[in-house]
């Protein structure tokens, strides 16, 4: 028996929206303490890792570790029935093994809507993600990261991220032109922090990534106002969005290893 | 000579919008007391019946019973020229037999725009719609009916409506999952009624319809905040929108007669 | 060396938006006093003429007359990186002959974004536009001109403009119907002028144009609240938008010479 109630269906909508272009299947692992999900994209280049601690839920009960797997398309269909401020009860009963039941309730308007979603078997193995030490960590507004990726995608399919103690640069160049965004350390400490970029650079980093994947990751901007990029030469980037201090959505992407990296 | 003036062109826009996916031709019958229209959809499954009493018009003059028929596409084109709060004069002169003239006037801004629409001969016979006694009548917010149809259409192409004294259920199930909406009698009488569902069930009803058509009907939500569904086993459903207490737009749809009806 | 700074990138965005469906290449001529551009559409029927006086710029420096030519597609790409209220610095350095540098700065948010655009050689000759005396000049809200063109395009691909001392008429008729817009001299002088149409007719004019091109021109409505149409029988129409009293965007279009002109 698994039963959990989110105060707002919008949280699940945003999560599914952020991963739907990367993965087709959503294998949720439910334990006593959290719901989590780990999945590679179809080309095995990017990894999605989601964790929802039970503190995010109004009610959470999980008798034993279970796997609830559904296609992302079916999840989207179910969640389209929910209004953003509906509460969302998720129920899985071992006796009715092949479906999970979502119940969306609008308490103000007296509406309750049941949606059943067919479960599927998903071959998934939890990959152990090694505890990496990164050379540089950049924390910035998630909307700014989204605009950066969208802008640079117009000029090429590679983005070069360069971090040094002096600043952070995002760069993309192609045949018709290019663009460079330079972020210096925000100094004016008395200002409002919401638009600021902070970075902590231990060693200089110069890495190249496929913009297409970063653009997919950046859609998670609706989940959190801030995003944290952790980078290191020759190591996958980690792009992390906190979920109300009780969980996270993380994306990992291996760097491109080609001449683009040497673009000036 | 036919001459009638609507205070707002938006009424006609909404009507044409609500029927444009069902019928290609709009044969208006004009009498001393009202403009009306009756038309079957192309597959002869659904019937549209519109009545606009002369009380809806600022001015209404019809010397003799006439038929003004135009293609819905040409009506749409003409109405696109109107701003929503323009007044709309409709003029038909026997001497200029093959066109009808719309005049849109924005009194505040001093603008007057004439649009002529070519008339066409439409083979239409007024079907006598028998005065049916229904087993159950459901009155609900038109937006809620629209959402119900839209949600359920994601799971199957059939909808099962079940009415008993205890409540009303809308249900749709397919291979990937399904959804059930249950409406109980709204009890809290002191509340605001605008979001409430009322139903009057004399006999239990369990009928199945094609969601596609109900989805088309549901577009008339812009015409009225409330919709009335009248149902009876083995009889077409009547879906009715009142137009400012001086007319109505009604849709009729025959039930599906197949195994779907027995879905539990 | 050419260097110029616009207070708002939105001005360039609006200009490029207004011409992008007409011309593929943008050959800017920069002199001490102004940036200007002249280009024919691909079918050599319409002419675009733009002038931006140095008074529009916060800073303007042009050592010698130069030509900065880029494809409109590349300009659009660069300007998509700018937020509307970013300032926009344009820099061209003879030493780096094949690119122009745009720098978008959001002073409030501490952001600076460089975009380079590849330059191309554009065969262009400044056409001398003769100083034409027009029989009639119509000044109207640019939104009203845009709606007029959009409405009439639904009925035919030709528009007939008729101006006499009594009023101005825009007319279009096709197989399925048609529309006529009549504007009389606005008399109520004490009213707000913003929605008014003014016209000065020396001689009666009756000319026919391709609506498709006028529809393209009308997109410049975002540049200015008012548009001025200057017409004369058998002579190209001039459609002019003022740019903050320090420049203009003008379109010229030759009349259609066929029987449409005699439509009543």
PDB file of N, CA, C and O in Angstrom, chain A residues 153-211:
ATOM      1  N   UNK A 153      21.632  28.985 -28.176  1.00  0.00           N
ATOM      2  CA  UNK A 153      21.222  27.921 -29.096  1.00  0.00           C
ATOM      3  C   UNK A 153      20.969  28.464 -30.504  1.00  0.00           C
ATOM      4  O   UNK A 153      20.927  27.700 -31.465  1.00  0.00           O
ATOM      5  N   UNK A 154      20.788  29.800 -30.633  1.00  0.00           N
ATOM      6  CA  UNK A 154      20.538  30.360 -31.963  1.00  0.00           C
ATOM      7  C   UNK A 154      21.794  30.364 -32.825  1.00  0.00           C
ATOM      8  O   UNK A 154      21.717  30.480 -34.039  1.00  0.00           O
ATOM      9  N   UNK A 155      22.954  30.262 -32.198  1.00  0.00           N
ATOM     10  CA  UNK A 155      24.190  30.452 -32.963  1.00  0.00           C
ATOM     11  C   UNK A 155      24.951  29.159 -33.234  1.00  0.00           C
ATOM     12  O   UNK A 155      25.699  29.068 -34.202  1.00  0.00           O
ATOM     13  N   UNK A 156      24.784  28.166 -32.383  1.00  0.00           N
ATOM     14  CA  UNK A 156      25.528  26.922 -32.570  1.00  0.00           C
ATOM     15  C   UNK A 156      24.878  25.855 -31.709  1.00  0.00           C
ATOM     16  O   UNK A 156      23.955  26.134 -30.945  1.00  0.00           O
ATOM     17  N   UNK A 157      25.332  24.608 -31.811  1.00  0.00           N
ATOM     18  CA  UNK A 157      24.753  23.592 -30.933  1.00  0.00           C
ATOM     19  C   UNK A 157      25.667  23.252 -29.762  1.00  0.00           C
ATOM     20  O   UNK A 157      25.391  22.322 -29.008  1.00  0.00           O
ATOM     21  N   UNK A 158      26.743  24.033 -29.616  1.00  0.00           N
ATOM     22  CA  UNK A 158      27.626  23.826 -28.473  1.00  0.00           C
ATOM     23  C   UNK A 158      27.722  25.099 -27.645  1.00  0.00           C
ATOM     24  O   UNK A 158      27.682  26.208 -28.176  1.00  0.00           O
ATOM     25  N   UNK A 159      27.852  24.932 -26.346  1.00  0.00           N
ATOM     26  CA  UNK A 159      28.033  26.063 -25.463  1.00  0.00           C
ATOM     27  C   UNK A 159      29.326  25.818 -24.689  1.00  0.00           C
ATOM     28  O   UNK A 159      29.600  24.691 -24.271  1.00  0.00           O
ATOM     29  N   UNK A 160      30.135  26.863 -24.574  1.00  0.00           N
ATOM     30  CA  UNK A 160      31.363  26.739 -23.795  1.00  0.00           C
ATOM     31  C   UNK A 160      31.169  27.506 -22.494  1.00  0.00           C
ATOM     32  O   UNK A 160      30.816  28.690 -22.515  1.00  0.00           O
ATOM     33  N   UNK A 161      31.350  26.819 -21.384  1.00  0.00           N
ATOM     34  CA  UNK A 161      31.262  27.491 -20.089  1.00  0.00           C
ATOM     35  C   UNK A 161      32.679  27.616 -19.547  1.00  0.00           C
ATOM     36  O   UNK A 161      33.434  26.636 -19.508  1.00  0.00           O
ATOM     37  N   UNK A 162      33.014  28.837 -19.195  1.00  0.00           N
ATOM     38  CA  UNK A 162      34.360  29.127 -18.725  1.00  0.00           C
ATOM     39  C   UNK A 162      34.250  29.777 -17.350  1.00  0.00           C
ATOM     40  O   UNK A 162      33.547  30.779 -17.197  1.00  0.00           O
ATOM     41  N   UNK A 163      34.885  29.190 -16.370  1.00  0.00           N
ATOM     42  CA  UNK A 163      34.817  29.780 -15.031  1.00  0.00           C
ATOM     43  C   UNK A 163      36.233  30.003 -14.501  1.00  0.00           C
ATOM     44  O   UNK A 163      37.091  29.121 -14.605  1.00  0.00           O
ATOM     45  N   UNK A 164      36.446  31.207 -14.014  1.00  0.00           N
ATOM     46  CA  UNK A 164      37.715  31.490 -13.337  1.00  0.00           C
ATOM     47  C   UNK A 164      37.357  32.359 -12.138  1.00  0.00           C
ATOM     48  O   UNK A 164      36.200  32.770 -11.982  1.00  0.00           O
ATOM     49  N   UNK A 165      38.354  32.656 -11.307  1.00  0.00           N
ATOM     50  CA  UNK A 165      38.035  33.454 -10.126  1.00  0.00           C
ATOM     51  C   UNK A 165      37.463  34.823 -10.511  1.00  0.00           C
ATOM     52  O   UNK A 165      36.673  35.426  -9.794  1.00  0.00           O
ATOM     53  N   UNK A 166      37.845  35.287 -11.709  1.00  0.00           N
ATOM     54  CA  UNK A 166      37.395  36.612 -12.134  1.00  0.00           C
ATOM     55  C   UNK A 166      35.959  36.657 -12.618  1.00  0.00           C
ATOM     56  O   UNK A 166      35.319  37.707 -12.596  1.00  0.00           O
ATOM     57  N   UNK A 167      35.436  35.521 -13.081  1.00  0.00           N
ATOM     58  CA  UNK A 167      34.076  35.574 -13.612  1.00  0.00           C
ATOM     59  C   UNK A 167      33.706  34.312 -14.359  1.00  0.00           C
ATOM     60  O   UNK A 167      34.509  33.386 -14.484  1.00  0.00           O
ATOM     61  N   UNK A 168      32.462  34.310 -14.843  1.00  0.00           N
ATOM     62  CA  UNK A 168      31.948  33.148 -15.565  1.00  0.00           C
ATOM     63  C   UNK A 168      31.473  33.604 -16.933  1.00  0.00           C
ATOM     64  O   UNK A 168      30.853  34.661 -17.057  1.00  0.00           O
ATOM     65  N   UNK A 169      31.815  32.821 -17.949  1.00  0.00           N
ATOM     66  CA  UNK A 169      31.438  33.171 -19.304  1.00  0.00           C
ATOM     67  C   UNK A 169      30.689  32.022 -19.960  1.00  0.00           C
ATOM     68  O   UNK A 169      31.099  30.869 -19.839  1.00  0.00           O
ATOM     69  N   UNK A 170      29.580  32.358 -20.653  1.00  0.00           N
ATOM     70  CA  UNK A 170      28.869  31.395 -21.493  1.00  0.00           C
ATOM     71  C   UNK A 170      29.041  31.860 -22.935  1.00  0.00           C
ATOM     72  O   UNK A 170      28.808  33.020 -23.236  1.00  0.00           O
ATOM     73  N   UNK A 171      29.445  30.957 -23.802  1.00  0.00           N
ATOM     74  CA  UNK A 171      29.833  31.392 -25.136  1.00  0.00           C
ATOM     75  C   UNK A 171      29.329  30.413 -26.196  1.00  0.00           C
ATOM     76  O   UNK A 171      29.347  29.196 -25.982  1.00  0.00           O
ATOM     77  N   UNK A 172      28.899  30.945 -27.334  1.00  0.00           N
ATOM     78  CA  UNK A 172      28.499  30.102 -28.458  1.00  0.00           C
ATOM     79  C   UNK A 172      28.790  30.849 -29.750  1.00  0.00           C
ATOM     80  O   UNK A 172      28.457  32.035 -29.878  1.00  0.00           O
ATOM     81  N   UNK A 173      29.424  30.173 -30.701  1.00  0.00           N
ATOM     82  CA  UNK A 173      29.747  30.836 -31.960  1.00  0.00           C
ATOM     83  C   UNK A 173      29.475  29.930 -33.140  1.00  0.00           C
ATOM     84  O   UNK A 173      29.745  28.733 -33.081  1.00  0.00           O
ATOM     85  N   UNK A 174      28.932  30.514 -34.189  1.00  0.00           N
ATOM     86  CA  UNK A 174      28.656  29.737 -35.389  1.00  0.00           C
ATOM     87  C   UNK A 174      28.986  30.541 -36.634  1.00  0.00           C
ATOM     88  O   UNK A 174      29.652  31.581 -36.552  1.00  0.00           O
ATOM     89  N   UNK A 175      28.520  30.081 -37.781  1.00  0.00           N
ATOM     90  CA  UNK A 175      28.873  30.713 -39.054  1.00  0.00           C
ATOM     91  C   UNK A 175      28.288  32.110 -39.200  1.00  0.00           C
ATOM     92  O   UNK A 175      28.851  32.977 -39.855  1.00  0.00           O
ATOM     93  N   UNK A 176      27.114  32.354 -38.615  1.00  0.00           N
ATOM     94  CA  UNK A 176      26.431  33.620 -38.863  1.00  0.00           C
ATOM     95  C   UNK A 176      26.687  34.645 -37.764  1.00  0.00           C
ATOM     96  O   UNK A 176      26.231  35.774 -37.853  1.00  0.00           O
ATOM     97  N   UNK A 177      27.408  34.232 -36.724  1.00  0.00           N
ATOM     98  CA  UNK A 177      27.666  35.153 -35.618  1.00  0.00           C
ATOM     99  C   UNK A 177      27.746  34.352 -34.335  1.00  0.00           C
ATOM    100  O   UNK A 177      27.861  33.126 -34.355  1.00  0.00           O
ATOM    101  N   UNK A 178      27.682  35.065 -33.220  1.00  0.00           N
ATOM    102  CA  UNK A 178      27.783  34.354 -31.953  1.00  0.00           C
ATOM    103  C   UNK A 178      27.464  35.281 -30.813  1.00  0.00           C
ATOM    104  O   UNK A 178      27.152  36.457 -31.012  1.00  0.00           O
ATOM    105  N   UNK A 179      27.491  34.740 -29.612  1.00  0.00           N
ATOM    106  CA  UNK A 179      27.207  35.580 -28.466  1.00  0.00           C
ATOM    107  C   UNK A 179      28.020  35.100 -27.266  1.00  0.00           C
ATOM    108  O   UNK A 179      28.311  33.915 -27.128  1.00  0.00           O
ATOM    109  N   UNK A 180      28.387  36.064 -26.445  1.00  0.00           N
ATOM    110  CA  UNK A 180      29.157  35.779 -25.238  1.00  0.00           C
ATOM    111  C   UNK A 180      28.471  36.480 -24.077  1.00  0.00           C
ATOM    112  O   UNK A 180      28.146  37.663 -24.173  1.00  0.00           O
ATOM    113  N   UNK A 181      28.214  35.751 -23.009  1.00  0.00           N
ATOM    114  CA  UNK A 181      27.654  36.379 -21.811  1.00  0.00           C
ATOM    115  C   UNK A 181      28.683  36.290 -20.707  1.00  0.00           C
ATOM    116  O   UNK A 181      29.177  35.200 -20.396  1.00  0.00           O
ATOM    117  N   UNK A 182      28.989  37.432 -20.138  1.00  0.00           N
ATOM    118  CA  UNK A 182      29.994  37.499 -19.086  1.00  0.00           C
ATOM    119  C   UNK A 182      29.311  37.869 -17.778  1.00  0.00           C
ATOM    120  O   UNK A 182      28.540  38.837 -17.742  1.00  0.00           O
ATOM    121  N   UNK A 183      29.519  37.066 -16.762  1.00  0.00           N
ATOM    122  CA  UNK A 183      28.976  37.402 -15.446  1.00  0.00           C
ATOM    123  C   UNK A 183      30.132  37.633 -14.494  1.00  0.00           C
ATOM    124  O   UNK A 183      30.956  36.744 -14.284  1.00  0.00           O
ATOM    125  N   UNK A 184      30.191  38.810 -13.918  1.00  0.00           N
ATOM    126  CA  UNK A 184      31.203  39.091 -12.907  1.00  0.00           C
ATOM    127  C   UNK A 184      30.591  38.887 -11.545  1.00  0.00           C
ATOM    128  O   UNK A 184      29.364  38.870 -11.393  1.00  0.00           O
ATOM    129  N   UNK A 185      31.422  38.723 -10.571  1.00  0.00           N
ATOM    130  CA  UNK A 185      30.932  38.552  -9.220  1.00  0.00           C
ATOM    131  C   UNK A 185      30.072  39.749  -8.841  1.00  0.00           C
ATOM    132  O   UNK A 185      30.471  40.900  -9.030  1.00  0.00           O
ATOM    133  N   UNK A 186      28.886  39.495  -8.348  1.00  0.00           N
ATOM    134  CA  UNK A 186      28.017  40.583  -7.903  1.00  0.00           C
ATOM    135  C   UNK A 186      28.577  41.139  -6.615  1.00  0.00           C
ATOM    136  O   UNK A 186      28.724  40.424  -5.631  1.00  0.00           O
ATOM    137  N   UNK A 187      28.896  42.423  -6.632  1.00  0.00           N
ATOM    138  CA  UNK A 187      29.566  42.990  -5.476  1.00  0.00           C
ATOM    139  C   UNK A 187      28.617  43.704  -4.533  1.00  0.00           C
ATOM    140  O   UNK A 187      28.711  43.589  -3.324  1.00  0.00           O
ATOM    141  N   UNK A 188      27.664  44.399  -5.111  1.00  0.00           N
ATOM    142  CA  UNK A 188      26.808  45.261  -4.282  1.00  0.00           C
ATOM    143  C   UNK A 188      25.954  44.419  -3.327  1.00  0.00           C
ATOM    144  O   UNK A 188      24.853  44.004  -3.636  1.00  0.00           O
ATOM    145  N   UNK A 189      26.499  44.204  -2.152  1.00  0.00           N
ATOM    146  CA  UNK A 189      25.919  43.246  -1.212  1.00  0.00           C
ATOM    147  C   UNK A 189      24.591  43.717  -0.636  1.00  0.00           C
ATOM    148  O   UNK A 189      23.754  42.922  -0.234  1.00  0.00           O
ATOM    149  N   UNK A 190      24.398  45.011  -0.627  1.00  0.00           N
ATOM    150  CA  UNK A 190      23.174  45.521  -0.004  1.00  0.00           C
ATOM    151  C   UNK A 190      21.945  45.353  -0.908  1.00  0.00           C
ATOM    152  O   UNK A 190      20.825  45.546  -0.479  1.00  0.00           O
ATOM    153  N   UNK A 191      22.186  45.019  -2.143  1.00  0.00           N
ATOM    154  CA  UNK A 191      21.091  44.901  -3.106  1.00  0.00           C
ATOM    155  C   UNK A 191      20.210  43.682  -2.834  1.00  0.00           C
ATOM    156  O   UNK A 191      20.548  42.808  -2.040  1.00  0.00           O
ATOM    157  N   UNK A 192      19.084  43.661  -3.515  1.00  0.00           N
ATOM    158  CA  UNK A 192      18.230  42.477  -3.532  1.00  0.00           C
ATOM    159  C   UNK A 192      19.000  41.344  -4.208  1.00  0.00           C
ATOM    160  O   UNK A 192      19.587  41.503  -5.260  1.00  0.00           O
ATOM    161  N   UNK A 193      19.006  40.166  -3.597  1.00  0.00           N
ATOM    162  CA  UNK A 193      19.809  39.058  -4.119  1.00  0.00           C
ATOM    163  C   UNK A 193      19.135  38.254  -5.223  1.00  0.00           C
ATOM    164  O   UNK A 193      19.776  37.445  -5.891  1.00  0.00           O
ATOM    165  N   UNK A 194      17.849  38.459  -5.435  1.00  0.00           N
ATOM    166  CA  UNK A 194      17.092  37.522  -6.278  1.00  0.00           C
ATOM    167  C   UNK A 194      17.639  37.416  -7.710  1.00  0.00           C
ATOM    168  O   UNK A 194      17.527  36.378  -8.344  1.00  0.00           O
ATOM    169  N   UNK A 195      18.237  38.485  -8.230  1.00  0.00           N
ATOM    170  CA  UNK A 195      18.731  38.425  -9.602  1.00  0.00           C
ATOM    171  C   UNK A 195      20.220  38.116  -9.694  1.00  0.00           C
ATOM    172  O   UNK A 195      20.780  38.080 -10.792  1.00  0.00           O
ATOM    173  N   UNK A 196      20.853  37.919  -8.585  1.00  0.00           N
ATOM    174  CA  UNK A 196      22.298  37.797  -8.539  1.00  0.00           C
ATOM    175  C   UNK A 196      22.828  36.440  -8.979  1.00  0.00           C
ATOM    176  O   UNK A 196      22.139  35.431  -8.899  1.00  0.00           O
ATOM    177  N   UNK A 197      24.102  36.476  -9.389  1.00  0.00           N
ATOM    178  CA  UNK A 197      24.837  35.253  -9.694  1.00  0.00           C
ATOM    179  C   UNK A 197      25.978  35.132  -8.690  1.00  0.00           C
ATOM    180  O   UNK A 197      26.719  36.088  -8.475  1.00  0.00           O
ATOM    181  N   UNK A 198      26.075  33.992  -8.061  1.00  0.00           N
ATOM    182  CA  UNK A 198      27.191  33.744  -7.157  1.00  0.00           C
ATOM    183  C   UNK A 198      28.014  32.607  -7.718  1.00  0.00           C
ATOM    184  O   UNK A 198      27.455  31.663  -8.279  1.00  0.00           O
ATOM    185  N   UNK A 199      29.350  32.701  -7.574  1.00  0.00           N
ATOM    186  CA  UNK A 199      30.115  31.536  -8.003  1.00  0.00           C
ATOM    187  C   UNK A 199      31.320  31.346  -7.105  1.00  0.00           C
ATOM    188  O   UNK A 199      31.848  32.288  -6.524  1.00  0.00           O
ATOM    189  N   UNK A 200      31.673  30.105  -7.021  1.00  0.00           N
ATOM    190  CA  UNK A 200      32.776  29.699  -6.158  1.00  0.00           C
ATOM    191  C   UNK A 200      33.693  28.845  -7.028  1.00  0.00           C
ATOM    192  O   UNK A 200      33.355  27.724  -7.392  1.00  0.00           O
ATOM    193  N   UNK A 201      34.829  29.436  -7.412  1.00  0.00           N
ATOM    194  CA  UNK A 201      35.731  28.758  -8.346  1.00  0.00           C
ATOM    195  C   UNK A 201      37.024  28.381  -7.632  1.00  0.00           C
ATOM    196  O   UNK A 201      37.765  29.256  -7.191  1.00  0.00           O
ATOM    197  N   UNK A 202      37.262  27.087  -7.503  1.00  0.00           N
ATOM    198  CA  UNK A 202      38.516  26.638  -6.887  1.00  0.00           C
ATOM    199  C   UNK A 202      39.601  26.510  -7.935  1.00  0.00           C
ATOM    200  O   UNK A 202      40.748  26.853  -7.712  1.00  0.00           O
ATOM    201  N   UNK A 203      39.226  25.959  -9.079  1.00  0.00           N
ATOM    202  CA  UNK A 203      40.165  25.827 -10.194  1.00  0.00           C
ATOM    203  C   UNK A 203      39.471  26.307 -11.457  1.00  0.00           C
ATOM    204  O   UNK A 203      38.257  26.138 -11.603  1.00  0.00           O
ATOM    205  N   UNK A 204      40.245  26.842 -12.394  1.00  0.00           N
ATOM    206  CA  UNK A 204      39.653  27.284 -13.661  1.00  0.00           C
ATOM    207  C   UNK A 204      39.036  26.098 -14.389  1.00  0.00           C
ATOM    208  O   UNK A 204      39.589  24.996 -14.395  1.00  0.00           O
ATOM    209  N   UNK A 205      37.878  26.361 -15.011  1.00  0.00           N
ATOM    210  CA  UNK A 205      37.191  25.307 -15.769  1.00  0.00           C
ATOM    211  C   UNK A 205      36.864  25.837 -17.157  1.00  0.00           C
ATOM    212  O   UNK A 205      36.538  27.017 -17.324  1.00  0.00           O
ATOM    213  N   UNK A 206      36.986  24.972 -18.153  1.00  0.00           N
ATOM    214  CA  UNK A 206      36.613  25.326 -19.519  1.00  0.00           C
ATOM    215  C   UNK A 206      36.008  24.083 -20.153  1.00  0.00           C
ATOM    216  O   UNK A 206      36.705  23.159 -20.539  1.00  0.00           O
ATOM    217  N   UNK A 207      34.671  24.028 -20.212  1.00  0.00           N
ATOM    218  CA  UNK A 207      34.000  22.817 -20.699  1.00  0.00           C
ATOM    219  C   UNK A 207      32.942  23.162 -21.742  1.00  0.00           C
ATOM    220  O   UNK A 207      32.355  24.243 -21.724  1.00  0.00           O
ATOM    221  N   UNK A 208      32.726  22.198 -22.641  1.00  0.00           N
ATOM    222  CA  UNK A 208      31.771  22.391 -23.729  1.00  0.00           C
ATOM    223  C   UNK A 208      30.636  21.386 -23.593  1.00  0.00           C
ATOM    224  O   UNK A 208      30.870  20.206 -23.335  1.00  0.00           O
ATOM    225  N   UNK A 209      29.386  21.876 -23.780  1.00  0.00           N
ATOM    226  CA  UNK A 209      28.227  20.979 -23.698  1.00  0.00           C
ATOM    227  C   UNK A 209      27.323  21.158 -24.905  1.00  0.00           C
ATOM    228  O   UNK A 209      27.368  22.179 -25.589  1.00  0.00           O
ATOM    229  N   UNK A 210      26.489  20.163 -25.121  1.00  0.00           N
ATOM    230  CA  UNK A 210      25.440  20.270 -26.137  1.00  0.00           C
ATOM    231  C   UNK A 210      24.356  21.198 -25.596  1.00  0.00           C
ATOM    232  O   UNK A 210      23.781  20.952 -24.533  1.00  0.00           O
ATOM    233  N   UNK A 211      24.061  22.288 -26.328  1.00  0.00           N
ATOM    234  CA  UNK A 211      23.048  23.238 -25.837  1.00  0.00           C
ATOM    235  C   UNK A 211      21.673  22.600 -25.804  1.00  0.00           C
ATOM    236  O   UNK A 211      20.852  22.911 -24.955  1.00  0.00           O
TER     237      UNK A 211
END
